[in-house]
CSV table of C-alpha atoms in Angstrom, one decimal:
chain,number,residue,atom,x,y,z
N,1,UNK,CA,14.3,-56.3,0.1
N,2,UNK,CA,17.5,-55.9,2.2
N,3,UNK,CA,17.2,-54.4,5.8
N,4,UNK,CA,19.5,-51.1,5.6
N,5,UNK,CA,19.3,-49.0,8.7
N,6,UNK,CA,22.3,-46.3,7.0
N,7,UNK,CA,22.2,-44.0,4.4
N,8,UNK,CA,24.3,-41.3,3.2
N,9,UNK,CA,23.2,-39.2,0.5
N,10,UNK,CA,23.2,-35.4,-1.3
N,11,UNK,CA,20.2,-33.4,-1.1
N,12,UNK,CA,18.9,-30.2,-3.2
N,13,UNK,CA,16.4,-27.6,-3.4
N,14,UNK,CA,14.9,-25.8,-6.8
N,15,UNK,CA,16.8,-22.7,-7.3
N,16,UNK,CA,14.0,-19.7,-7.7
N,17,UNK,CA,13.2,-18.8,-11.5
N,18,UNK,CA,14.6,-15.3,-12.6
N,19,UNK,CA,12.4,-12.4,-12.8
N,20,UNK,CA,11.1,-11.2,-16.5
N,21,UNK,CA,12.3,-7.6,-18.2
N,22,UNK,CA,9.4,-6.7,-20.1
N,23,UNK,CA,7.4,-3.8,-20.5
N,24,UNK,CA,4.2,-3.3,-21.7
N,25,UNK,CA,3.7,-3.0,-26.0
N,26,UNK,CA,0.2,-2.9,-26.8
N,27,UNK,CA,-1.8,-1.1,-30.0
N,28,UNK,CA,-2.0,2.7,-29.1
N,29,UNK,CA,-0.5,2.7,-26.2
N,30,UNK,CA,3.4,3.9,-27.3
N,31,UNK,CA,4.4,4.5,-23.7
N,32,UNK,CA,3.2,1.3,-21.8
N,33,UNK,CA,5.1,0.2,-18.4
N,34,UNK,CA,7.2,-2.4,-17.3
N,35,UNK,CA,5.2,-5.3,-17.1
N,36,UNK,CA,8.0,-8.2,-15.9
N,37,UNK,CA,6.2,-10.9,-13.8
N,38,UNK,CA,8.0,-12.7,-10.6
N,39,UNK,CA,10.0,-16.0,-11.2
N,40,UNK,CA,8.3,-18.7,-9.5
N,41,UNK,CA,10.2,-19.9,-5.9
N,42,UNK,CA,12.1,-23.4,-6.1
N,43,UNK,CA,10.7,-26.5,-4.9
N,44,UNK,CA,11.7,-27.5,-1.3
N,45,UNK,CA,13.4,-30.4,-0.4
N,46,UNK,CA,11.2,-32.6,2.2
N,47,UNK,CA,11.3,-35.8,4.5
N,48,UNK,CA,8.3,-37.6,5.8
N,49,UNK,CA,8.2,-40.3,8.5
N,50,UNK,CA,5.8,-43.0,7.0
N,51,UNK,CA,5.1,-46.0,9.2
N,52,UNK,CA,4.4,-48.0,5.4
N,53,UNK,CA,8.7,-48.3,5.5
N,54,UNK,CA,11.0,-50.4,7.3
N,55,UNK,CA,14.3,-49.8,5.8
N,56,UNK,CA,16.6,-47.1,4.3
N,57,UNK,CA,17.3,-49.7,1.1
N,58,UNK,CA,16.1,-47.4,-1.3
N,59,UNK,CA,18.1,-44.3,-0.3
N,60,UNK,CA,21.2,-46.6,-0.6
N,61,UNK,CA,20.3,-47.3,-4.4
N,62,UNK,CA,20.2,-43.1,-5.1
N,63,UNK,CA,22.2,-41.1,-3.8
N,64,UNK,CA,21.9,-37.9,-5.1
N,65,UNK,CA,17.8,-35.9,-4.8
N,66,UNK,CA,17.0,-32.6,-6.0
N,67,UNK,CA,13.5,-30.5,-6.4
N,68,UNK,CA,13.1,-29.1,-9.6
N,69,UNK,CA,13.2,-25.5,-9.9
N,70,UNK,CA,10.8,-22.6,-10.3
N,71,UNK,CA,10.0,-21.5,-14.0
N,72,UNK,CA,11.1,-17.7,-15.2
N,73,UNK,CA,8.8,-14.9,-14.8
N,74,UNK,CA,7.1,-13.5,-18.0
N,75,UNK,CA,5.6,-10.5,-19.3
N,76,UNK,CA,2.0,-9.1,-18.5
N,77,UNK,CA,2.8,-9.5,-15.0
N,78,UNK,CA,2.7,-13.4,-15.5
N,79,UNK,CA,4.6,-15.0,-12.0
N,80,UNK,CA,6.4,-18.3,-12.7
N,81,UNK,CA,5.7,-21.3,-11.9
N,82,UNK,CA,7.0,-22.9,-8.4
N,83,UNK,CA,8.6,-25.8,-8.7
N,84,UNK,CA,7.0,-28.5,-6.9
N,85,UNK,CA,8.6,-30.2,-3.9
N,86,UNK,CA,10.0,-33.3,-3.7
N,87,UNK,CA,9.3,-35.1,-0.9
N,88,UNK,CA,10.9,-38.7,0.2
N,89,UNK,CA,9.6,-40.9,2.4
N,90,UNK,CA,11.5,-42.7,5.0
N,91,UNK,CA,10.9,-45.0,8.2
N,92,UNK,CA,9.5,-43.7,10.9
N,93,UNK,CA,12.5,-43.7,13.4
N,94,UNK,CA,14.8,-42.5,11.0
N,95,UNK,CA,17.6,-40.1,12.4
N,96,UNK,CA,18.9,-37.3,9.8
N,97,UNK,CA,22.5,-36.0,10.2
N,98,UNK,CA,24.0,-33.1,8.6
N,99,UNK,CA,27.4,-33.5,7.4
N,100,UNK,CA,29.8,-30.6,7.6
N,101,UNK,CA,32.6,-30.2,5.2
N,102,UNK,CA,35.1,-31.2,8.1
N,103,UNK,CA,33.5,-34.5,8.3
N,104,UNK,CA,31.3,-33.6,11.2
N,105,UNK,CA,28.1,-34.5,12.0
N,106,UNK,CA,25.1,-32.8,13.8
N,107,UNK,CA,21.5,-34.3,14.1
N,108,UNK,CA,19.3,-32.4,12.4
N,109,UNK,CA,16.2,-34.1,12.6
N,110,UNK,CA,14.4,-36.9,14.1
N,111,UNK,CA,11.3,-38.4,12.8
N,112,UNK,CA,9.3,-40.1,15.6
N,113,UNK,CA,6.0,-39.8,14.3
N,114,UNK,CA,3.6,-41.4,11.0
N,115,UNK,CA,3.7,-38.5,8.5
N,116,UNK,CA,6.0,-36.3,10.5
N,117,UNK,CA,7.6,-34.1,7.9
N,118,UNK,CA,11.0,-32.2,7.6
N,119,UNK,CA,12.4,-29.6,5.2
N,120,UNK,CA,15.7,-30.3,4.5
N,121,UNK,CA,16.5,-27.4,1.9
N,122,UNK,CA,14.5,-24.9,1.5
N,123,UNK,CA,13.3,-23.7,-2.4
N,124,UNK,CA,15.3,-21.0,-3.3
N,125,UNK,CA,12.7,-17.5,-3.8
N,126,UNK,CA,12.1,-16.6,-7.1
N,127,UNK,CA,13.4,-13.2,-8.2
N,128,UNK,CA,10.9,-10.1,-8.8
N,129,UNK,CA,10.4,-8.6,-12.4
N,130,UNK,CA,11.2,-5.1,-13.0
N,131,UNK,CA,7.5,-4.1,-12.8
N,132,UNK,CA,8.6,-3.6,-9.5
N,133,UNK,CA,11.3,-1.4,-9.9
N,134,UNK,CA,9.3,1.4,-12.2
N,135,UNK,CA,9.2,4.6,-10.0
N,136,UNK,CA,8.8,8.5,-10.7
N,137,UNK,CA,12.6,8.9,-11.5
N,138,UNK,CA,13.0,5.0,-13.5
N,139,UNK,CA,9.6,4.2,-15.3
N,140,UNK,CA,11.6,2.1,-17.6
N,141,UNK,CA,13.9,-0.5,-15.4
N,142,UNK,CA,15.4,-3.0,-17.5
N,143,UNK,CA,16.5,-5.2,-15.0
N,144,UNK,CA,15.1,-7.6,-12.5
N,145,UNK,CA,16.3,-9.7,-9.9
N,146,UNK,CA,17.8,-13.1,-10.6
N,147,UNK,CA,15.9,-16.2,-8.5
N,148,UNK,CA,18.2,-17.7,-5.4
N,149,UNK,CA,20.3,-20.7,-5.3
N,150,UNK,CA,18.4,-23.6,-3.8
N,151,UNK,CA,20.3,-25.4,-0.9
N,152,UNK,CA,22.5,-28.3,-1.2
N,153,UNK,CA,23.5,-30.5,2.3
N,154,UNK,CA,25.0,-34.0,2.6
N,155,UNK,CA,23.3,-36.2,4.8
N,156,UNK,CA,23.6,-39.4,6.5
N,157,UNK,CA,20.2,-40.8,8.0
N,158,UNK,CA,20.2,-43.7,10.6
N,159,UNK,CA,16.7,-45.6,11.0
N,160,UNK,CA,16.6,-46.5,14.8
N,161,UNK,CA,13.8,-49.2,15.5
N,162,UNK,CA,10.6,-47.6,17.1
N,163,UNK,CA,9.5,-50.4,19.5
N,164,UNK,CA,8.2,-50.5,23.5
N,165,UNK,CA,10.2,-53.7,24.5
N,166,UNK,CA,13.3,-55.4,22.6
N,167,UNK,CA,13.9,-58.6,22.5
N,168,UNK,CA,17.7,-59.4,23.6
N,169,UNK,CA,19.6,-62.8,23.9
N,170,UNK,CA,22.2,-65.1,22.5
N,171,UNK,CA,21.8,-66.5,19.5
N,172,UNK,CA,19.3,-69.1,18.6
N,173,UNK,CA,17.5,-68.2,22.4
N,174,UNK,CA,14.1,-68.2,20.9
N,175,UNK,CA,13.3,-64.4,20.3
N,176,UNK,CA,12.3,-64.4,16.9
N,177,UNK,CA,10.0,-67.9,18.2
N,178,UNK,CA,8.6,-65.9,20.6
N,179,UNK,CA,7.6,-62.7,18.5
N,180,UNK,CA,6.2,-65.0,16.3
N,181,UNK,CA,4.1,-66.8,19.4
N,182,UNK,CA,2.9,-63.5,20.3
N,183,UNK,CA,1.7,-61.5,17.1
N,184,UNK,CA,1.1,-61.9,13.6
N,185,UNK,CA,5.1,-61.0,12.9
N,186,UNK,CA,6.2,-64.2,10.8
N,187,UNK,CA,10.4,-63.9,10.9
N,188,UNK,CA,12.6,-67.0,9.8
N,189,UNK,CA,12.8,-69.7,12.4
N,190,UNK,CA,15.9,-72.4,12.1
N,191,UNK,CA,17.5,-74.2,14.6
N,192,UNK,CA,21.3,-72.8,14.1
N,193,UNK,CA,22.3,-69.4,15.2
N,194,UNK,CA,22.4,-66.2,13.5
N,195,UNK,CA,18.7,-67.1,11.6
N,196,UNK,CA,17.8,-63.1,12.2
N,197,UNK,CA,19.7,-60.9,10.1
N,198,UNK,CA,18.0,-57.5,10.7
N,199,UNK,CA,15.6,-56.5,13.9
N,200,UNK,CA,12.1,-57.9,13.2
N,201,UNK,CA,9.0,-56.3,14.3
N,202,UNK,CA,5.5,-57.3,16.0
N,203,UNK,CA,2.4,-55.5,17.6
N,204,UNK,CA,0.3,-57.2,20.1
N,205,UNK,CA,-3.0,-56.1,22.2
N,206,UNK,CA,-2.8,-55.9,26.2
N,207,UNK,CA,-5.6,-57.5,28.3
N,208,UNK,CA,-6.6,-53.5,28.1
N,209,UNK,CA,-6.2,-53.3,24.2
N,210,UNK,CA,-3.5,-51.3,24.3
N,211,UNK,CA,-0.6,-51.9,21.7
N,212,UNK,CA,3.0,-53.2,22.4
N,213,UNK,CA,5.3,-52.8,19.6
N,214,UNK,CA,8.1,-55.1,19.9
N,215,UNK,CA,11.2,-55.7,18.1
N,216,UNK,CA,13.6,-58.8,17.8
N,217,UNK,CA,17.1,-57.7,17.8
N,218,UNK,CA,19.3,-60.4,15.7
N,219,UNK,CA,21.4,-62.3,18.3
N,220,UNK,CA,24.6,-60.7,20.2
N,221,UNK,CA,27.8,-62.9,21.4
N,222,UNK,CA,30.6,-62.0,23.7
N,223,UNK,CA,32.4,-59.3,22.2
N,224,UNK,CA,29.5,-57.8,20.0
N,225,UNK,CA,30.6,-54.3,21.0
N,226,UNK,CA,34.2,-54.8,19.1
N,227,UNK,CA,32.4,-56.2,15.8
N,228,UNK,CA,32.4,-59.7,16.6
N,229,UNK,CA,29.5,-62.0,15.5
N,230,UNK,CA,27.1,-59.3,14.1
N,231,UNK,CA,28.4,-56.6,16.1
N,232,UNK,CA,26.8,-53.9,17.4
N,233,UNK,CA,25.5,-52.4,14.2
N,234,UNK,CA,21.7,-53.7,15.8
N,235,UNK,CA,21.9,-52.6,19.5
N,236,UNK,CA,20.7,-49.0,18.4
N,237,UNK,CA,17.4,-50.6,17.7
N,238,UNK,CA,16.9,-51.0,21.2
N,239,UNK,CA,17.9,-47.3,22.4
N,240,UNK,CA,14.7,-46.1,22.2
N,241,UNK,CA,12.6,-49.1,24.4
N,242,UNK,CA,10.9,-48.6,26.9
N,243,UNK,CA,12.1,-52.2,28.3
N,244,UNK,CA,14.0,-55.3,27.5
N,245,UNK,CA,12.9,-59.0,27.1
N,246,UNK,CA,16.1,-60.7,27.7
N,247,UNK,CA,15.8,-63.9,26.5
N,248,UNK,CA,17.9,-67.1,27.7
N,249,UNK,CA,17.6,-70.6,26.3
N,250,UNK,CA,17.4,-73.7,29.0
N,251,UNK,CA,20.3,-75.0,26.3
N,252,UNK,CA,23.0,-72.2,28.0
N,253,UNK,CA,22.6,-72.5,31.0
N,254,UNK,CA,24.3,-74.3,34.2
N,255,UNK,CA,21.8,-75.2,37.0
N,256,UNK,CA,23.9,-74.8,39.8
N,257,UNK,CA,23.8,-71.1,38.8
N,258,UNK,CA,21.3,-70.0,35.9
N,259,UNK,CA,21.6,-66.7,35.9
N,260,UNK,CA,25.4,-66.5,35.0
N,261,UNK,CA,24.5,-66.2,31.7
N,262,UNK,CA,22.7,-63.2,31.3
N,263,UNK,CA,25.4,-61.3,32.3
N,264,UNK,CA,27.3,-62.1,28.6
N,265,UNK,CA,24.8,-59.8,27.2
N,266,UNK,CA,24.4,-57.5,29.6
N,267,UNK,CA,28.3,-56.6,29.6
N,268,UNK,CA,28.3,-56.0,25.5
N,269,UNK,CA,25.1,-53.6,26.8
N,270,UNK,CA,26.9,-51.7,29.0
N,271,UNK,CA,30.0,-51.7,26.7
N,272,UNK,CA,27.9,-50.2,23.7
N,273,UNK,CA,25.9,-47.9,25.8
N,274,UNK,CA,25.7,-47.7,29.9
N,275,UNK,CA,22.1,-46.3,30.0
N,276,UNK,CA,21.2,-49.8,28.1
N,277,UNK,CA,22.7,-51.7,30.8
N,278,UNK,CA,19.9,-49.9,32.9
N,279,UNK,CA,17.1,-50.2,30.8
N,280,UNK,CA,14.5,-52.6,33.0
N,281,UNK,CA,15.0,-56.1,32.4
N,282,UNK,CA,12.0,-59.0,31.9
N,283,UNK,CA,14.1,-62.2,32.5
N,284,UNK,CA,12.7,-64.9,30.8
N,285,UNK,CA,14.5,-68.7,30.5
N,286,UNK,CA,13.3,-70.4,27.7
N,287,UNK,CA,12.7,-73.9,25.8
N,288,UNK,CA,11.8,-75.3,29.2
N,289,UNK,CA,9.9,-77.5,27.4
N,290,UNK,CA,13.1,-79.2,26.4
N,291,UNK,CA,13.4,-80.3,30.3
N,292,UNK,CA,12.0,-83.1,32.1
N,293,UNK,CA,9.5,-82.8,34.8
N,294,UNK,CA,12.4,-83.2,37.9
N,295,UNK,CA,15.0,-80.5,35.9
N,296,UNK,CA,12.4,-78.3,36.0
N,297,UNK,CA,11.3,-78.2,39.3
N,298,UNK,CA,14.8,-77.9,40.2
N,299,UNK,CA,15.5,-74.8,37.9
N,300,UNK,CA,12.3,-73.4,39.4
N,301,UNK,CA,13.7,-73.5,42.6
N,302,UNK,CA,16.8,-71.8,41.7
N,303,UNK,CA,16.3,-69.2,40.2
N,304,UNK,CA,14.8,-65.5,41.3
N,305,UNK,CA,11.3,-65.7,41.7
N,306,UNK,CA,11.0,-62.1,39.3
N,307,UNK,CA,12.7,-64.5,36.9
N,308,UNK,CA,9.9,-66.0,33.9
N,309,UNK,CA,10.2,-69.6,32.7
N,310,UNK,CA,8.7,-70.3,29.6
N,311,UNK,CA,8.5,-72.2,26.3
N,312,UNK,CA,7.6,-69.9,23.1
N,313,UNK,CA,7.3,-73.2,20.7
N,314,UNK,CA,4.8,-74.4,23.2
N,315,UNK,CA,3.2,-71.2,24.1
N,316,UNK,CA,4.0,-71.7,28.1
N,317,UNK,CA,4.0,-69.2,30.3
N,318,UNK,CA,3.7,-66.3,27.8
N,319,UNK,CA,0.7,-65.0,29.3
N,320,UNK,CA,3.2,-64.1,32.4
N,321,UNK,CA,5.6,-63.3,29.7
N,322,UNK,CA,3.0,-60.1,27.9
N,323,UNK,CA,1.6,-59.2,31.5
N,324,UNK,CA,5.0,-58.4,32.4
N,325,UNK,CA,5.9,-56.4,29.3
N,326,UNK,CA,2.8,-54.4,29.4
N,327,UNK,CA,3.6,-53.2,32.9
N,328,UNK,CA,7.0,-52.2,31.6
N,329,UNK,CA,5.1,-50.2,28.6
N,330,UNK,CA,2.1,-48.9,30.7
N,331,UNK,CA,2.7,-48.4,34.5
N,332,UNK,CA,0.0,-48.2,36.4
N,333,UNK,CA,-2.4,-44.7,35.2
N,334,UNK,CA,-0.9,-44.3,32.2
N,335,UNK,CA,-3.3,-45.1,29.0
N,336,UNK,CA,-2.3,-46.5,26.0
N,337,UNK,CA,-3.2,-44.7,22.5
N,338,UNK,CA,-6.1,-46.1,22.1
């Protein structure tokens, strides 16, 4: 299945069944009452976050959902049936827009939480029967009240990644190596650039048990922010982290000054969003396994001691590597959700 993180699609409600005119005819009783039951109330429209889904493919196949709507009141004071919600399920993450005629749009809802639920369009209520309407100066009302119009919105819904730490760097840096080093997450691994097509996601324990979802964010090359490469169409995945793993290969950069090359990525960052560019940094070079014993000690020595050295094919240094991350995910007091 296709990662799609955008969706635009029409939404309806049920409309509410009509009310019944009828009045009351049984064997000796010449003069019986209005009897008309209640039409039943439309079925609502519904979102629900479900952790089970990790992209909006689906919604991209149908584009059009609507509830069914509420069945006709009858006689003998006989209510209609409601018609049942329909409720779709989408990632957890997923942003929902509503889209004005004009074209504009203004977030609606955002679904942050495992079974978190929404009512787009509410059911429209079912109309009453005219056994309500019988009174001392009208015992015989032949007319009811029509069921209301269900609602009808267009929406466009944006999945945004829910992860603690993203995993940033050129391409072929070693994220999706790493992510696979570190949990059970098992993304496509090739030694050219551009191997991850969509944000990949992994959970991992903390020395304290506490969970660290991460996400690998497909790679990002100078320009990024105009559409180059893959664009910027993944950077919202990392809006909502906690921290960043930025990720350098040993491959890219110059030792007389390793860290120039961060700041490639960090510039399409702050050109997409400035509070990115802020987000706390883990610094990790990587592949230092592809270095001899003298290059290393070199690169040791020139870079910031902060900065992490390591080798995900290896498995070097990754201990450092999660200790850091979960103190970026759980400062010091704070528990994890057990």
């Amino acid at each position: 299945m296709r990662f799609v993180d955008e969706a635009v699609i029409t939404v309806r409600s049920g409309k509410g069944g009509a009310g019944s005119i009828s009045f009351r005819r049984e064997k000796f009783v010449p003069l019986g009452g209005p009897d008309g039951g209640d039409g039943g109330k439309g079925g609502d429209m519904v979102f629900r976050a479900s952790d089970n889904l990790l992209t909006l493919y689906d919604l991209r196949l149908k584009r059009i959902y609507g509830a069914k709507n509420g069945k006709g009141g009858m006689g003998q004071q006989r209510y209609g049936a409601a018609g049942p919600d329909l409720v779709v399920d989408v990632p957890t993450g997923t942003q929902i827009y509503e889209i004005a005629e004009d074209g504009a749009e203004t977030l609606a809802m955002d679904l942050v939480r495992n079974g978190q639920t929404w009512i787009a369009c509410q059911g429209g209520r079912g109309g009453k029967g005219n056994m309500h309407f019988a009174s001392a100066t009208m015992r015989a009302p032949r007319f009811a009240q029509p069921g209301e119009p269900g609602e009808e919105k267009k929406l466009r819904l944006e999945l945004k990644v829910l992860a603690d730490i993203g995993i940033i760097g050129l391409p072929n840096a070693g994220k999706s190596t790493l992510i696979a080093a570190v949990s059970h997450a098992k993304p496509k691994i090739a030694p050219y650039a551009f191997t991850t097509l969509s944000p990949n996601l992994g959970v991992i324990e903390d020395a304290e048990g506490r969970r660290i979802v991460m996400a690998d964010i497909p790679g990002l090359i100078e320009g990024a922010h105009q559409g180059l490469g893959l664009g910027h169409q993944f950077l919202k995945h990392v809006e909502r982290t906690k921290a960043l793993v930025h990720l350098m290969s040993v491959e890219d950069i110059n030792l007389d000054d390793p860290m120039a090359g961060f700041a490639v990525v960090d510039e399409e960052l702050a050109r997409f969003d400035p509070k990115l560019a802020e987000r706390p940094q883990i610094r990790v070079l990587n592949k230092i396994d592809l270095l001899d014993a003298e290059t290393l000690a070199a690169l040791r020595a020139a870079v910031p001691g902060e900065t992490l050295l390591a080798s995900a094919r290896d498995r070097i240094g990754l201990d450092s590597v999660l200790l850091a991350m979960s103190a970026m995910v759980y400062p010091e007091g704070e528990e994890g959700e057990g």
